[in-house]
Amino acid sequence: MSIRLKLLLSYTGMLVISLLMFFLTAVLITIATTGDLHSFRDFYKVHYQLNPLTEEEESIFLELKYLAKNSPDELQDEQLLKDYDFQLRTVRAGLFIRRESNQVFASETFHQPDLAKHLPGYDLNNNQIRNTFNIGERFYAYAKFDFHYTDGAKGSVFVIRERSPFAEVTRRLLPILLILLIGFIVIANILLYRWITRSVIKPLDSMRHSAEQIKEGNLDFSLDLSSKDEIGQLNEAFENMRKRLQESVALRLQDEENRKELISNISHDLRTPITNIKGYIEGIRDGVADTPEKMDKYVNIIYSKAVDLDRLVDELFLYSKLDLKQVPFTFEHVEIVPFLDDCIDELHYALEKKGIEIGWGERIDADTKVIADVEKVKRTLLNIVENAQKFMDKENKTIQLSLQSDPQWVTVEIRDNGTGIPPEAVPHIFERFYRAEQSRNSSTGGSGLGLAIARQIIEGHGGSIWVESEPGAGTSLFFTLKRANAQGGADSHADNHLDH
Ligand SMILES: Nc1ncnc2c1ncn2[C@@H]1O[C@H](COP(=O)(O)OP(=O)(O)O)[C@@H](O)[C@H]1O
Ligand SMILES: [Mg+2]
């Protein structure tokens, strides 16, 4: 059975049961308090017995009573009786006069030929002057006065008013009430049903629809999250799941894309030196290198291409191992100034040959220690300096190292006065295989892995790396290393690395 049908049945059931309960209770209370099912009717009877006539009727009745006492014969005067009857009729009552068993006067209002038969007999003591009676289903209240005409005959004067009896009213109204009640049940049912359908079934439906879409592999939709009830929460959880799934699919596709790109980049970058090597070896084999000098030159070229190839493979290997977090870091406490001094000394000679001056800018206390894997930080520095010297275009070529420190971090800056990096390339230079100018690839000869490796290394230290560049004026590369005696206990992260 569907939830829809269950809900519909349960609502209908609840309404029917509560209505039954209501009727049963009403009946039971009536029986319990009065002991009789006819008590409603009796209740009305008693009420009218005590108070059968309205004030106007009562005053006319008193006038008639006065006449009956003082000049009873006037109650045979047709004209006078008609006058009284007219007055009574205006307040919807009627007059009835009898003499012995004869009817002297009867209002036309009653249309009851049997009226006389239902009226009470003579009671000349007038013990009970107000009462009720009914003819069939019609219900009357009256005030009566018995008297003697002057000739001794018995007479009665009745002021009668028809009441709408409770039973009749109920009988007449019952079908309407029933229709109203059934109508109420149906409308209440429809409203409740629609309300629940809207808040439960519809969201469930839309969720099922989304689940089907997900099954089909379509994740580009979003669920309506307006409701805050349990269904809404379920919807939200579902929506979160969809987002996650979408993200992971996107990530997987991205990974796939990256992998393809990596393979195509690798094969492209490997092909160039291999083609060159092949060309020169063929030259030698074909006897093109016919002099010892030429032979020497060819072999040197082959050697340098092989070195390039070796380096490229090396870089690729390192990069992929860093990417897979397979390279262990050996952290130590290093005095940063002497360490960089050594690096500068090492680079000095090679750079000087290219007319590049390398030196210190701003420096910090010589005994400041950082937590670092010396080999890897050196690698980072070399990669950065290599870029700096590749993109030199000024007469005066300089590379300047600066240090700054705060309680937790030491920032290393390597600044060159080269070409600078175009602003649109700045966000990408740390991506693998990214080169700002692809066309320059051959002349500058980079793999596009240098800064990607640098970033892996610095992030492995828990630090960060970034660039600031002014096209035409030069580039500054920054990276941070954690201080060994960092204040504020922030070195716990780096200390963990020491355990490697
Ligand atoms: N100092 C610099 N001056 C100008 N451009 C730079 C500098 N450093 C990096 N770049 C740009 O960033 C790109 C990525 O650098 P890198 O990852 O080392 O790859 P590669 O050096 O192999 O090209 C370079 O191709 C270059 O366009
Ligand atoms: Mg480089």
GROMACS .gro file of N, CA, C and O in nm, residues 111-157:
model
  188
  111HIS      N    1  -5.553   2.598   1.113
  111HIS     CA    2  -5.584   2.496   1.012
  111HIS      C    3  -5.584   2.359   1.074
  111HIS      O    4  -5.525   2.266   1.020
  112GLN      N    5  -5.643   2.346   1.190
  112GLN     CA    6  -5.646   2.217   1.260
  112GLN      C    7  -5.791   2.180   1.290
  112GLN      O    8  -5.848   2.225   1.389
  113PRO      N    9  -5.853   2.101   1.206
  113PRO     CA   10  -5.993   2.066   1.233
  113PRO      C   11  -6.011   1.993   1.366
  113PRO      O   12  -6.114   2.004   1.430
  114ASP      N   13  -5.902   1.919   1.408
  114ASP     CA   14  -5.915   1.837   1.529
  114ASP      C   15  -5.877   1.911   1.657
  114ASP      O   16  -5.864   1.850   1.762
  115LEU      N   17  -5.856   2.039   1.643
  115LEU     CA   18  -5.802   2.114   1.756
  115LEU      C   19  -5.885   2.092   1.883
  115LEU      O   20  -5.829   2.060   1.989
  116ALA      N   21  -6.019   2.100   1.869
  116ALA     CA   22  -6.107   2.091   1.986
  116ALA      C   23  -6.086   1.961   2.062
  116ALA      O   24  -6.083   1.960   2.185
  117LYS      N   25  -6.060   1.853   1.985
  117LYS     CA   26  -6.046   1.722   2.049
  117LYS      C   27  -5.924   1.714   2.138
  117LYS      O   28  -5.919   1.641   2.236
  118HIS      N   29  -5.822   1.788   2.103
  118HIS     CA   30  -5.695   1.779   2.175
  118HIS      C   31  -5.688   1.875   2.293
  118HIS      O   32  -5.595   1.867   2.371
  119LEU      N   33  -5.786   1.962   2.301
  119LEU     CA   34  -5.779   2.059   2.411
  119LEU      C   35  -5.825   1.992   2.540
  119LEU      O   36  -5.905   1.898   2.536
  120PRO      N   37  -5.776   2.036   2.654
  120PRO     CA   38  -5.812   1.973   2.782
  120PRO      C   39  -5.958   2.002   2.819
  120PRO      O   40  -6.019   2.097   2.767
  121GLY      N   41  -6.009   1.921   2.907
  121GLY     CA   42  -6.148   1.940   2.950
  121GLY      C   43  -6.165   2.057   3.046
  121GLY      O   44  -6.071   2.133   3.069
  122TYR      N   45  -6.287   2.066   3.101
  122TYR     CA   46  -6.315   2.182   3.189
  122TYR      C   47  -6.254   2.160   3.324
  122TYR      O   48  -6.253   2.050   3.378
  123ASP      N   49  -6.202   2.268   3.379
  123ASP     CA   50  -6.149   2.265   3.516
  123ASP      C   51  -6.184   2.402   3.574
  123ASP      O   52  -6.108   2.497   3.560
  124LEU      N   53  -6.303   2.410   3.630
  124LEU     CA   54  -6.354   2.544   3.667
  124LEU      C   55  -6.279   2.607   3.783
  124LEU      O   56  -6.294   2.725   3.810
  125ASN      N   57  -6.195   2.526   3.849
  125ASN     CA   58  -6.110   2.587   3.953
  125ASN      C   59  -5.989   2.657   3.892
  125ASN      O   60  -5.914   2.725   3.961
  126ASN      N   61  -5.970   2.630   3.761
  126ASN     CA   62  -5.854   2.689   3.690
  126ASN      C   63  -5.722   2.660   3.762
  126ASN      O   64  -5.642   2.749   3.788
  127ASN      N   65  -5.706   2.530   3.796
  127ASN     CA   66  -5.580   2.493   3.864
  127ASN      C   67  -5.460   2.502   3.772
  127ASN      O   68  -5.353   2.545   3.811
  128GLN      N   69  -5.484   2.454   3.650
  128GLN     CA   70  -5.370   2.461   3.557
  128GLN      C   71  -5.413   2.542   3.437
  128GLN      O   72  -5.492   2.497   3.354
  129ILE      N   73  -5.362   2.664   3.428
  129ILE     CA   74  -5.407   2.748   3.317
  129ILE      C   75  -5.303   2.752   3.204
  129ILE      O   76  -5.333   2.800   3.096
  130ARG      N   77  -5.182   2.699   3.229
  130ARG     CA   78  -5.084   2.699   3.118
  130ARG      C   79  -5.034   2.558   3.095
  130ARG      O   80  -5.005   2.486   3.189
  131ASN      N   81  -5.027   2.519   2.970
  131ASN     CA   82  -4.974   2.386   2.939
  131ASN      C   83  -4.940   2.375   2.791
  131ASN      O   84  -4.951   2.474   2.717
  132THR      N   85  -4.900   2.254   2.754
  132THR     CA   86  -4.869   2.231   2.612
  132THR      C   87  -4.942   2.107   2.569
  132THR      O   88  -4.980   2.023   2.650
  133PHE      N   89  -4.960   2.091   2.438
  133PHE     CA   90  -5.013   1.966   2.383
  133PHE      C   91  -4.961   1.955   2.243
  133PHE      O   92  -4.906   2.051   2.187
  134ASN      N   93  -4.972   1.833   2.188
  134ASN     CA   94  -4.931   1.824   2.049
  134ASN      C   95  -5.033   1.746   1.968
  134ASN      O   96  -5.101   1.657   2.018
  135ILE      N   97  -5.045   1.787   1.843
  135ILE     CA   98  -5.134   1.716   1.751
  135ILE      C   99  -5.041   1.658   1.647
  135ILE      O  100  -4.980   1.731   1.568
  136GLY      N  101  -5.026   1.528   1.650
  136GLY     CA  102  -4.927   1.465   1.559
  136GLY      C  103  -4.789   1.520   1.593
  136GLY      O  104  -4.746   1.515   1.708
  137GLU      N  105  -4.724   1.573   1.492
  137GLU     CA  106  -4.590   1.623   1.514
  137GLU      C  107  -4.589   1.770   1.552
  137GLU      O  108  -4.484   1.829   1.575
  138ARG      N  109  -4.706   1.834   1.553
  138ARG     CA  110  -4.709   1.979   1.579
  138ARG      C  111  -4.730   2.003   1.727
  138ARG      O  112  -4.801   1.931   1.795
  139PHE      N  113  -4.668   2.105   1.771
  139PHE     CA  114  -4.651   2.126   1.914
  139PHE      C  115  -4.708   2.262   1.950
  139PHE      O  116  -4.677   2.363   1.885
  140TYR      N  117  -4.796   2.266   2.051
  140TYR     CA  118  -4.865   2.393   2.086
  140TYR      C  119  -4.847   2.424   2.233
  140TYR      O  120  -4.840   2.335   2.317
  141ALA      N  121  -4.848   2.553   2.264
  141ALA     CA  122  -4.850   2.597   2.405
  141ALA      C  123  -4.974   2.685   2.421
  141ALA      O  124  -5.016   2.752   2.325
  142TYR      N  125  -5.035   2.678   2.536
  142TYR     CA  126  -5.158   2.758   2.550
  142TYR      C  127  -5.173   2.810   2.691
  142TYR      O  128  -5.108   2.764   2.786
  143ALA      N  129  -5.262   2.911   2.702
  143ALA     CA  130  -5.309   2.958   2.833
  143ALA      C  131  -5.462   2.947   2.827
  143ALA      O  132  -5.524   2.982   2.725
  144LYS      N  133  -5.519   2.895   2.931
  144LYS     CA  134  -5.664   2.866   2.926
  144LYS      C  135  -5.733   2.926   3.048
  144LYS      O  136  -5.673   2.937   3.155
  145PHE      N  137  -5.858   2.969   3.029
  145PHE     CA  138  -5.936   3.011   3.146
  145PHE      C  139  -6.078   2.956   3.131
  145PHE      O  140  -6.142   2.976   3.027
  146ASP      N  141  -6.125   2.884   3.235
  146ASP     CA  142  -6.262   2.829   3.230
  146ASP      C  143  -6.356   2.918   3.313
  146ASP      O  144  -6.315   2.973   3.416
  147PHE      N  145  -6.476   2.929   3.262
  147PHE     CA  146  -6.572   3.020   3.331
  147PHE      C  147  -6.716   2.971   3.306
  147PHE      O  148  -6.737   2.876   3.230
  148HIS      N  149  -6.811   3.039   3.365
  148HIS     CA  150  -6.954   3.012   3.339
  148HIS      C  151  -7.015   3.128   3.264
  148HIS      O  152  -6.988   3.242   3.296
  149TYR      N  153  -7.088   3.099   3.159
  149TYR     CA  154  -7.167   3.206   3.096
  149TYR      C  155  -7.279   3.243   3.193
  149TYR      O  156  -7.304   3.171   3.289
  150THR      N  157  -7.343   3.354   3.170
  150THR     CA  158  -7.447   3.399   3.266
  150THR      C  159  -7.561   3.298   3.274
  150THR      O  160  -7.625   3.282   3.377
  151ASP      N  161  -7.582   3.223   3.165
  151ASP     CA  162  -7.690   3.124   3.171
  151ASP      C  163  -7.644   2.993   3.235
  151ASP      O  164  -7.714   2.894   3.236
  152GLY      N  165  -7.526   2.991   3.286
  152GLY     CA  166  -7.478   2.872   3.357
  152GLY      C  167  -7.397   2.776   3.273
  152GLY      O  168  -7.335   2.684   3.324
  153ALA      N  169  -7.395   2.794   3.142
  153ALA     CA  170  -7.317   2.703   3.057
  153ALA      C  171  -7.167   2.723   3.080
  153ALA      O  172  -7.122   2.834   3.106
  154LYS      N  173  -7.089   2.610   3.068
  154LYS     CA  174  -6.945   2.619   3.090
  154LYS      C  175  -6.877   2.673   2.962
  154LYS      O  176  -6.921   2.645   2.852
  155GLY      N  177  -6.781   2.752   2.982
  155GLY     CA  178  -6.706   2.806   2.867
  155GLY      C  179  -6.557   2.810   2.894
  155GLY      O  180  -6.514   2.807   3.008
  156SER      N  181  -6.478   2.810   2.786
  156SER     CA  182  -6.332   2.821   2.800
  156SER      C  183  -6.278   2.920   2.698
  156SER      O  184  -6.328   2.926   2.586
  157VAL      N  185  -6.175   2.992   2.742
  157VAL     CA  186  -6.104   3.077   2.646
  157VAL      C  187  -5.957   3.030   2.640
  157VAL      O  188  -5.894   3.009   2.742
   0.00000   0.00000   0.00000
